Amino acid sequence: SQQIQFADDMQEFTKFPTKTGRRSLSRSISQSSTDSYSSAASYTDSSDDEVSPREKQQMNSKGSSNFCVKNIKQAEFGRREIEIAEQDMSALISLRKRAQGEKPLAGAKIVGCTHITAQTAVLMETLCALGAQCRWAACNIYSTQNEVAAALAEAGVAVFAWKGESEDDFWWCIDRCVSVDGWQPNMILDDGGDLTHWVYKKYPSVFKKIRGIVEESVTGVHRLYQLSKAGKLCVPAMNVNDSVTKQKFDNLYCCRESILDGLKRTTDVMFGGKQVVVCGYGEVGKGCCAALKALGAIVYVTEIDPICALQACMDGFRVVKLSEVIRQVDVVITCTGNKNVVTREHLDRMKNSCIVCNMGHSNTEIDVTSLRTPELTWERVRSQVDHVIWPDGKRVVLLAEGRLLNLSCSTVPTFVLSITATTQALALIELYNAPEGRYKQDVYLLPKKMDEYVASLHLPSFDAHLTELTDDQAKYLGLNKNGPFKPNYY
């Protein structure tokens, strides 16, 4: 009778997984997972309503409505997130304490476009403590932590951002930061170049009066150099991306940890034995490959640069063309800063259940637009996870619609962001206070002395003790005892 009972149970079970049954089951599972914690550590997805923040009338406790966020009532929770982030950003807090007496940014009107997370909130509040007035938008439609945006709005920062903005919302938010009566920005802090591009195109008279631009991404820096080459960059700009403290830490070490976090949270994939292709072996690619290799994945690399390709070979990776391995790989990761790295032709040739994601700043690396055609079905299975289904039933798992994986689908280590944020703050202070003529209308690297200062601020966290050169040793090396220890081109 037990056997019969078991057979009945089996029969009962097989009634469930019809196509619709399966879908509703996956929906309910994903819904409960977003209730406990959503993909970007923003605990607000499950209670989201359909009303656009642009339609809402909201005020903070001081009676100001100079902001546009999802829900100002989440401010208290966001404040706690910011306070937690401060614990691991001791160098930035140290800079805040050292400089807030002299207010080096007094009179600075900074318009910013970055990811809006607990960590960037610590940067914004540091800039305010140093005397700046700030207006802020998000550089990514998925990475905003709604409760953090609410906490900033409550604290008086004019922030215009929420998670899941449309393309139209994205540009509207940027415009609201720039176009405001009686307030004109004189500094830009950008991540990706969209804000700089918008001001340059739409508000040329405002752009000409900007005292300096600080840019932190490969994509944004590339756009600045294009402007400079065309003779259209009429303000000095600081390329923070290529400073050592950004390249080696945010791009390399941060991505080494956050690539796995983003993939695990969205897909629960096991990496041992999986075949993965990483497009690009710059600092981001190096970090991704190191993490995947450590978990036992078989990693291929694509490269255009013979030096980076040779580095990949020396690190034990096969350097291939994407078309050579596209049929066999389980995961495709782009991190080039380029466009159309993964084309529709590549996507058509992928095997069933291949995971496709992007670790570069821009959403142009994977040709997502080519997938929005009538013959393909899109199925949202979790927050930031789409199954794109071909007519023969093949599925490709697309994460964050081709946008930045780690900040859209997970979080990034706070400590690393402290390094980048401190570098950005110092770059703003340097450009804002520079005497006339020190910086011309061009793109500059952060002075090496500043890079070394940022690094030294973070050493106490590890109880690290630096060795000092003797006078004789310094003379032998031709160095100042206090640095800089590396030439500017390093």
PDB file of C-alpha atoms in Angstrom, residues 168-379:
ATOM      1  CA  ASP A 168      13.136  58.944 -19.984  1.00  0.00           C
ATOM      2  CA  ASP A 169      13.272  59.151 -16.154  1.00  0.00           C
ATOM      3  CA  PHE A 170      17.070  58.817 -16.297  1.00  0.00           C
ATOM      4  CA  TRP A 171      17.532  61.922 -18.465  1.00  0.00           C
ATOM      5  CA  TRP A 172      14.765  63.801 -16.615  1.00  0.00           C
ATOM      6  CA  CYS A 173      16.621  63.280 -13.312  1.00  0.00           C
ATOM      7  CA  ILE A 174      19.905  64.532 -14.798  1.00  0.00           C
ATOM      8  CA  ASP A 175      18.125  67.571 -16.224  1.00  0.00           C
ATOM      9  CA  ARG A 176      16.493  68.384 -12.866  1.00  0.00           C
ATOM     10  CA  CYS A 177      19.966  68.446 -11.286  1.00  0.00           C
ATOM     11  CA  VAL A 178      21.384  70.865 -13.836  1.00  0.00           C
ATOM     12  CA  SER A 179      18.452  73.095 -14.752  1.00  0.00           C
ATOM     13  CA  VAL A 180      17.314  74.925 -11.630  1.00  0.00           C
ATOM     14  CA  ASP A 181      16.513  78.587 -11.027  1.00  0.00           C
ATOM     15  CA  GLY A 182      19.045  80.526  -8.981  1.00  0.00           C
ATOM     16  CA  TRP A 183      21.604  77.698  -8.793  1.00  0.00           C
ATOM     17  CA  GLN A 184      24.322  77.017 -11.330  1.00  0.00           C
ATOM     18  CA  PRO A 185      26.828  74.177 -10.987  1.00  0.00           C
ATOM     19  CA  ASN A 186      30.545  74.956 -11.104  1.00  0.00           C
ATOM     20  CA  MET A 187      31.889  71.385 -10.668  1.00  0.00           C
ATOM     21  CA  ILE A 188      30.887  68.020 -12.192  1.00  0.00           C
ATOM     22  CA  LEU A 189      31.467  64.604 -10.616  1.00  0.00           C
ATOM     23  CA  ASP A 190      30.572  61.976 -13.213  1.00  0.00           C
ATOM     24  CA  ASP A 191      30.612  58.210 -13.622  1.00  0.00           C
ATOM     25  CA  GLY A 192      30.139  57.212 -17.254  1.00  0.00           C
ATOM     26  CA  GLY A 193      30.074  60.651 -18.867  1.00  0.00           C
ATOM     27  CA  ASP A 194      26.292  60.972 -19.299  1.00  0.00           C
ATOM     28  CA  LEU A 195      26.009  64.067 -17.102  1.00  0.00           C
ATOM     29  CA  THR A 196      28.991  65.755 -18.791  1.00  0.00           C
ATOM     30  CA  HIS A 197      27.517  64.925 -22.211  1.00  0.00           C
ATOM     31  CA  TRP A 198      24.081  66.313 -21.218  1.00  0.00           C
ATOM     32  CA  VAL A 199      25.476  69.619 -19.883  1.00  0.00           C
ATOM     33  CA  TYR A 200      27.776  69.973 -22.907  1.00  0.00           C
ATOM     34  CA  LYS A 201      24.924  69.392 -25.392  1.00  0.00           C
ATOM     35  CA  LYS A 202      21.969  71.085 -23.669  1.00  0.00           C
ATOM     36  CA  TYR A 203      23.556  73.794 -21.536  1.00  0.00           C
ATOM     37  CA  PRO A 204      26.703  74.996 -23.354  1.00  0.00           C
ATOM     38  CA  SER A 205      26.752  78.303 -21.430  1.00  0.00           C
ATOM     39  CA  VAL A 206      26.728  76.377 -18.101  1.00  0.00           C
ATOM     40  CA  PHE A 207      29.413  73.989 -19.402  1.00  0.00           C
ATOM     41  CA  LYS A 208      31.792  76.876 -20.223  1.00  0.00           C
ATOM     42  CA  LYS A 209      31.596  78.126 -16.617  1.00  0.00           C
ATOM     43  CA  ILE A 210      32.387  74.748 -15.014  1.00  0.00           C
ATOM     44  CA  ARG A 211      35.694  74.907 -13.124  1.00  0.00           C
ATOM     45  CA  GLY A 212      36.452  71.217 -13.340  1.00  0.00           C
ATOM     46  CA  ILE A 213      35.132  67.739 -14.164  1.00  0.00           C
ATOM     47  CA  VAL A 214      36.053  64.590 -12.236  1.00  0.00           C
ATOM     48  CA  GLU A 215      35.342  61.323 -14.100  1.00  0.00           C
ATOM     49  CA  GLU A 216      35.830  57.835 -12.736  1.00  0.00           C
ATOM     50  CA  SER A 217      34.935  55.289 -15.450  1.00  0.00           C
ATOM     51  CA  VAL A 218      36.705  53.949 -18.560  1.00  0.00           C
ATOM     52  CA  THR A 219      33.661  54.880 -20.671  1.00  0.00           C
ATOM     53  CA  GLY A 220      33.452  58.448 -19.349  1.00  0.00           C
ATOM     54  CA  VAL A 221      37.206  59.048 -19.665  1.00  0.00           C
ATOM     55  CA  HIS A 222      37.106  57.804 -23.267  1.00  0.00           C
ATOM     56  CA  ARG A 223      34.348  60.356 -24.008  1.00  0.00           C
ATOM     57  CA  LEU A 224      36.379  63.151 -22.373  1.00  0.00           C
ATOM     58  CA  TYR A 225      39.446  62.350 -24.480  1.00  0.00           C
ATOM     59  CA  GLN A 226      37.228  62.401 -27.594  1.00  0.00           C
ATOM     60  CA  LEU A 227      35.974  65.906 -26.635  1.00  0.00           C
ATOM     61  CA  SER A 228      39.543  67.032 -25.938  1.00  0.00           C
ATOM     62  CA  LYS A 229      40.835  65.669 -29.254  1.00  0.00           C
ATOM     63  CA  ALA A 230      38.065  67.500 -31.124  1.00  0.00           C
ATOM     64  CA  GLY A 231      39.048  70.733 -29.321  1.00  0.00           C
ATOM     65  CA  LYS A 232      35.621  70.950 -27.631  1.00  0.00           C
ATOM     66  CA  LEU A 233      36.649  70.450 -24.002  1.00  0.00           C
ATOM     67  CA  CYS A 234      36.626  73.990 -22.619  1.00  0.00           C
ATOM     68  CA  VAL A 235      37.182  73.003 -18.952  1.00  0.00           C
ATOM     69  CA  PRO A 236      39.913  70.995 -17.154  1.00  0.00           C
ATOM     70  CA  ALA A 237      38.994  67.406 -16.310  1.00  0.00           C
ATOM     71  CA  MET A 238      40.523  64.897 -13.917  1.00  0.00           C
ATOM     72  CA  ASN A 239      40.758  61.281 -15.096  1.00  0.00           C
ATOM     73  CA  VAL A 240      40.309  59.425 -11.802  1.00  0.00           C
ATOM     74  CA  ASN A 241      39.803  56.082 -13.552  1.00  0.00           C
ATOM     75  CA  ASP A 242      43.458  55.779 -14.540  1.00  0.00           C
ATOM     76  CA  SER A 243      44.802  56.771 -11.141  1.00  0.00           C
ATOM     77  CA  VAL A 244      46.506  53.806  -9.475  1.00  0.00           C
ATOM     78  CA  THR A 245      44.156  53.885  -6.493  1.00  0.00           C
ATOM     79  CA  LYS A 246      41.135  53.466  -8.810  1.00  0.00           C
ATOM     80  CA  GLN A 247      42.584  51.024 -11.368  1.00  0.00           C
ATOM     81  CA  LYS A 248      44.238  48.613  -8.991  1.00  0.00           C
ATOM     82  CA  PHE A 249      41.598  48.667  -6.265  1.00  0.00           C
ATOM     83  CA  ASP A 250      38.123  49.454  -7.603  1.00  0.00           C
ATOM     84  CA  ASN A 251      38.662  47.856 -11.015  1.00  0.00           C
ATOM     85  CA  LEU A 252      40.782  44.871  -9.972  1.00  0.00           C
ATOM     86  CA  TYR A 253      40.144  43.891  -6.342  1.00  0.00           C
ATOM     87  CA  CYS A 254      36.532  45.053  -6.188  1.00  0.00           C
ATOM     88  CA  CYS A 255      35.531  43.153  -9.342  1.00  0.00           C
ATOM     89  CA  ARG A 256      37.446  40.086  -8.143  1.00  0.00           C
ATOM     90  CA  GLU A 257      34.970  39.852  -5.261  1.00  0.00           C
ATOM     91  CA  SER A 258      31.773  41.326  -6.666  1.00  0.00           C
ATOM     92  CA  ILE A 259      31.613  39.296  -9.939  1.00  0.00           C
ATOM     93  CA  LEU A 260      30.916  36.132  -7.936  1.00  0.00           C
ATOM     94  CA  ASP A 261      28.456  37.913  -5.651  1.00  0.00           C
ATOM     95  CA  GLY A 262      26.378  39.203  -8.579  1.00  0.00           C
ATOM     96  CA  LEU A 263      26.321  35.853 -10.391  1.00  0.00           C
ATOM     97  CA  LYS A 264      25.519  33.807  -7.270  1.00  0.00           C
ATOM     98  CA  ARG A 265      22.678  36.039  -6.099  1.00  0.00           C
ATOM     99  CA  THR A 266      20.971  36.052  -9.484  1.00  0.00           C
ATOM    100  CA  THR A 267      21.540  32.513 -10.788  1.00  0.00           C
ATOM    101  CA  ASP A 268      22.810  30.268  -7.924  1.00  0.00           C
ATOM    102  CA  VAL A 269      25.319  28.941 -10.478  1.00  0.00           C
ATOM    103  CA  MET A 270      28.115  26.586  -9.420  1.00  0.00           C
ATOM    104  CA  PHE A 271      31.404  27.577 -11.037  1.00  0.00           C
ATOM    105  CA  GLY A 272      33.458  24.390 -10.656  1.00  0.00           C
ATOM    106  CA  GLY A 273      34.089  22.980 -14.139  1.00  0.00           C
ATOM    107  CA  LYS A 274      32.001  25.634 -15.905  1.00  0.00           C
ATOM    108  CA  GLN A 275      33.403  27.113 -19.115  1.00  0.00           C
ATOM    109  CA  VAL A 276      33.485  30.908 -18.936  1.00  0.00           C
ATOM    110  CA  VAL A 277      34.646  33.481 -21.467  1.00  0.00           C
ATOM    111  CA  VAL A 278      35.706  36.912 -20.186  1.00  0.00           C
ATOM    112  CA  CYS A 279      35.825  39.584 -22.893  1.00  0.00           C
ATOM    113  CA  GLY A 280      38.629  42.001 -22.031  1.00  0.00           C
ATOM    114  CA  TYR A 281      41.677  41.478 -19.811  1.00  0.00           C
ATOM    115  CA  GLY A 282      42.103  44.966 -18.402  1.00  0.00           C
ATOM    116  CA  GLU A 283      41.983  45.453 -14.615  1.00  0.00           C
ATOM    117  CA  VAL A 284      38.286  44.442 -14.419  1.00  0.00           C
ATOM    118  CA  GLY A 285      38.866  41.377 -16.597  1.00  0.00           C
ATOM    119  CA  LYS A 286      41.900  40.376 -14.528  1.00  0.00           C
ATOM    120  CA  GLY A 287      39.834  40.543 -11.330  1.00  0.00           C
ATOM    121  CA  CYS A 288      36.969  38.500 -12.818  1.00  0.00           C
ATOM    122  CA  CYS A 289      39.288  35.836 -14.240  1.00  0.00           C
ATOM    123  CA  ALA A 290      41.217  35.427 -10.962  1.00  0.00           C
ATOM    124  CA  ALA A 291      37.986  34.846  -9.000  1.00  0.00           C
ATOM    125  CA  LEU A 292      36.508  32.397 -11.511  1.00  0.00           C
ATOM    126  CA  LYS A 293      39.764  30.433 -11.825  1.00  0.00           C
ATOM    127  CA  ALA A 294      39.978  30.127  -8.023  1.00  0.00           C
ATOM    128  CA  LEU A 295      36.572  28.410  -7.975  1.00  0.00           C
ATOM    129  CA  GLY A 296      37.600  25.866 -10.599  1.00  0.00           C
ATOM    130  CA  ALA A 297      36.050  27.382 -13.714  1.00  0.00           C
ATOM    131  CA  ILE A 298      37.691  26.872 -17.112  1.00  0.00           C
ATOM    132  CA  VAL A 299      38.316  30.445 -18.251  1.00  0.00           C
ATOM    133  CA  TYR A 300      38.863  31.790 -21.775  1.00  0.00           C
ATOM    134  CA  VAL A 301      39.810  35.399 -22.518  1.00  0.00           C
ATOM    135  CA  THR A 302      39.206  37.565 -25.592  1.00  0.00           C
ATOM    136  CA  GLU A 303      41.503  40.555 -26.174  1.00  0.00           C
ATOM    137  CA  ILE A 304      42.421  43.127 -28.827  1.00  0.00           C
ATOM    138  CA  ASP A 305      45.597  44.309 -27.073  1.00  0.00           C
ATOM    139  CA  PRO A 306      48.652  42.038 -27.521  1.00  0.00           C
ATOM    140  CA  ILE A 307      50.110  43.114 -24.140  1.00  0.00           C
ATOM    141  CA  CYS A 308      46.940  42.248 -22.206  1.00  0.00           C
ATOM    142  CA  ALA A 309      46.623  39.034 -24.252  1.00  0.00           C
ATOM    143  CA  LEU A 310      50.177  38.034 -23.309  1.00  0.00           C
ATOM    144  CA  GLN A 311      49.412  38.750 -19.638  1.00  0.00           C
ATOM    145  CA  ALA A 312      46.355  36.468 -19.886  1.00  0.00           C
ATOM    146  CA  CYS A 313      48.512  33.709 -21.402  1.00  0.00           C
ATOM    147  CA  MET A 314      51.083  34.079 -18.603  1.00  0.00           C
ATOM    148  CA  ASP A 315      48.299  33.872 -16.019  1.00  0.00           C
ATOM    149  CA  GLY A 316      47.211  30.544 -17.491  1.00  0.00           C
ATOM    150  CA  PHE A 317      44.194  31.539 -19.604  1.00  0.00           C
ATOM    151  CA  ARG A 318      43.466  30.549 -23.201  1.00  0.00           C
ATOM    152  CA  VAL A 319      43.161  33.632 -25.416  1.00  0.00           C
ATOM    153  CA  VAL A 320      40.548  33.001 -28.101  1.00  0.00           C
ATOM    154  CA  LYS A 321      38.134  34.764 -30.432  1.00  0.00           C
ATOM    155  CA  LEU A 322      34.591  34.805 -29.051  1.00  0.00           C
ATOM    156  CA  SER A 323      33.267  33.037 -32.156  1.00  0.00           C
ATOM    157  CA  GLU A 324      35.609  30.056 -31.478  1.00  0.00           C
ATOM    158  CA  VAL A 325      34.108  29.197 -28.071  1.00  0.00           C
ATOM    159  CA  ILE A 326      30.615  30.701 -28.157  1.00  0.00           C
ATOM    160  CA  ARG A 327      28.856  27.349 -28.761  1.00  0.00           C
ATOM    161  CA  GLN A 328      30.438  25.632 -25.742  1.00  0.00           C
ATOM    162  CA  VAL A 329      30.694  28.213 -22.938  1.00  0.00           C
ATOM    163  CA  ASP A 330      28.309  28.355 -19.954  1.00  0.00           C
ATOM    164  CA  VAL A 331      28.904  32.019 -19.019  1.00  0.00           C
ATOM    165  CA  VAL A 332      29.843  35.101 -21.082  1.00  0.00           C
ATOM    166  CA  ILE A 333      31.128  38.192 -19.208  1.00  0.00           C
ATOM    167  CA  THR A 334      31.970  41.476 -20.956  1.00  0.00           C
ATOM    168  CA  CYS A 335      34.334  44.070 -19.460  1.00  0.00           C
ATOM    169  CA  THR A 336      35.798  46.073 -22.337  1.00  0.00           C
ATOM    170  CA  GLY A 337      34.088  49.490 -22.206  1.00  0.00           C
ATOM    171  CA  ASN A 338      33.349  48.994 -25.922  1.00  0.00           C
ATOM    172  CA  LYS A 339      30.107  48.402 -27.836  1.00  0.00           C
ATOM    173  CA  ASN A 340      28.645  45.344 -29.617  1.00  0.00           C
ATOM    174  CA  VAL A 341      31.173  42.943 -28.094  1.00  0.00           C
ATOM    175  CA  VAL A 342      28.447  40.276 -27.892  1.00  0.00           C
ATOM    176  CA  THR A 343      26.303  40.532 -31.030  1.00  0.00           C
ATOM    177  CA  ARG A 344      22.980  38.936 -31.998  1.00  0.00           C
ATOM    178  CA  GLU A 345      24.943  36.413 -34.070  1.00  0.00           C
ATOM    179  CA  HIS A 346      26.851  35.343 -30.933  1.00  0.00           C
ATOM    180  CA  LEU A 347      23.605  35.161 -28.933  1.00  0.00           C
ATOM    181  CA  ASP A 348      21.977  32.987 -31.633  1.00  0.00           C
ATOM    182  CA  ARG A 349      24.873  30.502 -31.421  1.00  0.00           C
ATOM    183  CA  MET A 350      24.965  30.208 -27.605  1.00  0.00           C
ATOM    184  CA  LYS A 351      23.941  26.954 -25.982  1.00  0.00           C
ATOM    185  CA  ASN A 352      20.809  26.551 -23.882  1.00  0.00           C
ATOM    186  CA  SER A 353      20.961  28.236 -20.416  1.00  0.00           C
ATOM    187  CA  CYS A 354      24.113  30.229 -21.191  1.00  0.00           C
ATOM    188  CA  ILE A 355      24.420  33.150 -18.731  1.00  0.00           C
ATOM    189  CA  VAL A 356      25.266  36.531 -20.304  1.00  0.00           C
ATOM    190  CA  CYS A 357      26.293  39.575 -18.249  1.00  0.00           C
ATOM    191  CA  ASN A 358      28.329  42.773 -18.344  1.00  0.00           C
ATOM    192  CA  MET A 359      30.924  44.111 -15.875  1.00  0.00           C
ATOM    193  CA  GLY A 360      31.781  47.227 -17.903  1.00  0.00           C
ATOM    194  CA  HIS A 361      30.173  50.574 -17.096  1.00  0.00           C
ATOM    195  CA  SER A 362      28.088  50.984 -20.237  1.00  0.00           C
ATOM    196  CA  ASN A 363      25.140  48.855 -21.351  1.00  0.00           C
ATOM    197  CA  THR A 364      26.376  48.844 -24.955  1.00  0.00           C
ATOM    198  CA  GLU A 365      28.695  45.811 -24.700  1.00  0.00           C
ATOM    199  CA  ILE A 366      25.910  43.260 -25.212  1.00  0.00           C
ATOM    200  CA  ASP A 367      23.584  44.045 -28.126  1.00  0.00           C
ATOM    201  CA  VAL A 368      20.412  43.775 -26.032  1.00  0.00           C
ATOM    202  CA  THR A 369      18.367  45.836 -28.518  1.00  0.00           C
ATOM    203  CA  SER A 370      18.728  43.044 -31.094  1.00  0.00           C
ATOM    204  CA  LEU A 371      16.926  40.667 -28.680  1.00  0.00           C
ATOM    205  CA  ARG A 372      13.771  42.787 -28.536  1.00  0.00           C
ATOM    206  CA  THR A 373      12.179  41.197 -31.590  1.00  0.00           C
ATOM    207  CA  PRO A 374       8.792  39.440 -32.025  1.00  0.00           C
ATOM    208  CA  GLU A 375      10.218  35.921 -32.474  1.00  0.00           C
ATOM    209  CA  LEU A 376      11.953  35.977 -29.064  1.00  0.00           C
ATOM    210  CA  THR A 377      10.052  35.702 -25.764  1.00  0.00           C
ATOM    211  CA  TRP A 378      11.267  37.515 -22.640  1.00  0.00           C
ATOM    212  CA  GLU A 379      10.424  35.963 -19.298  1.00  0.00           C
TER     213      GLU A 379
END
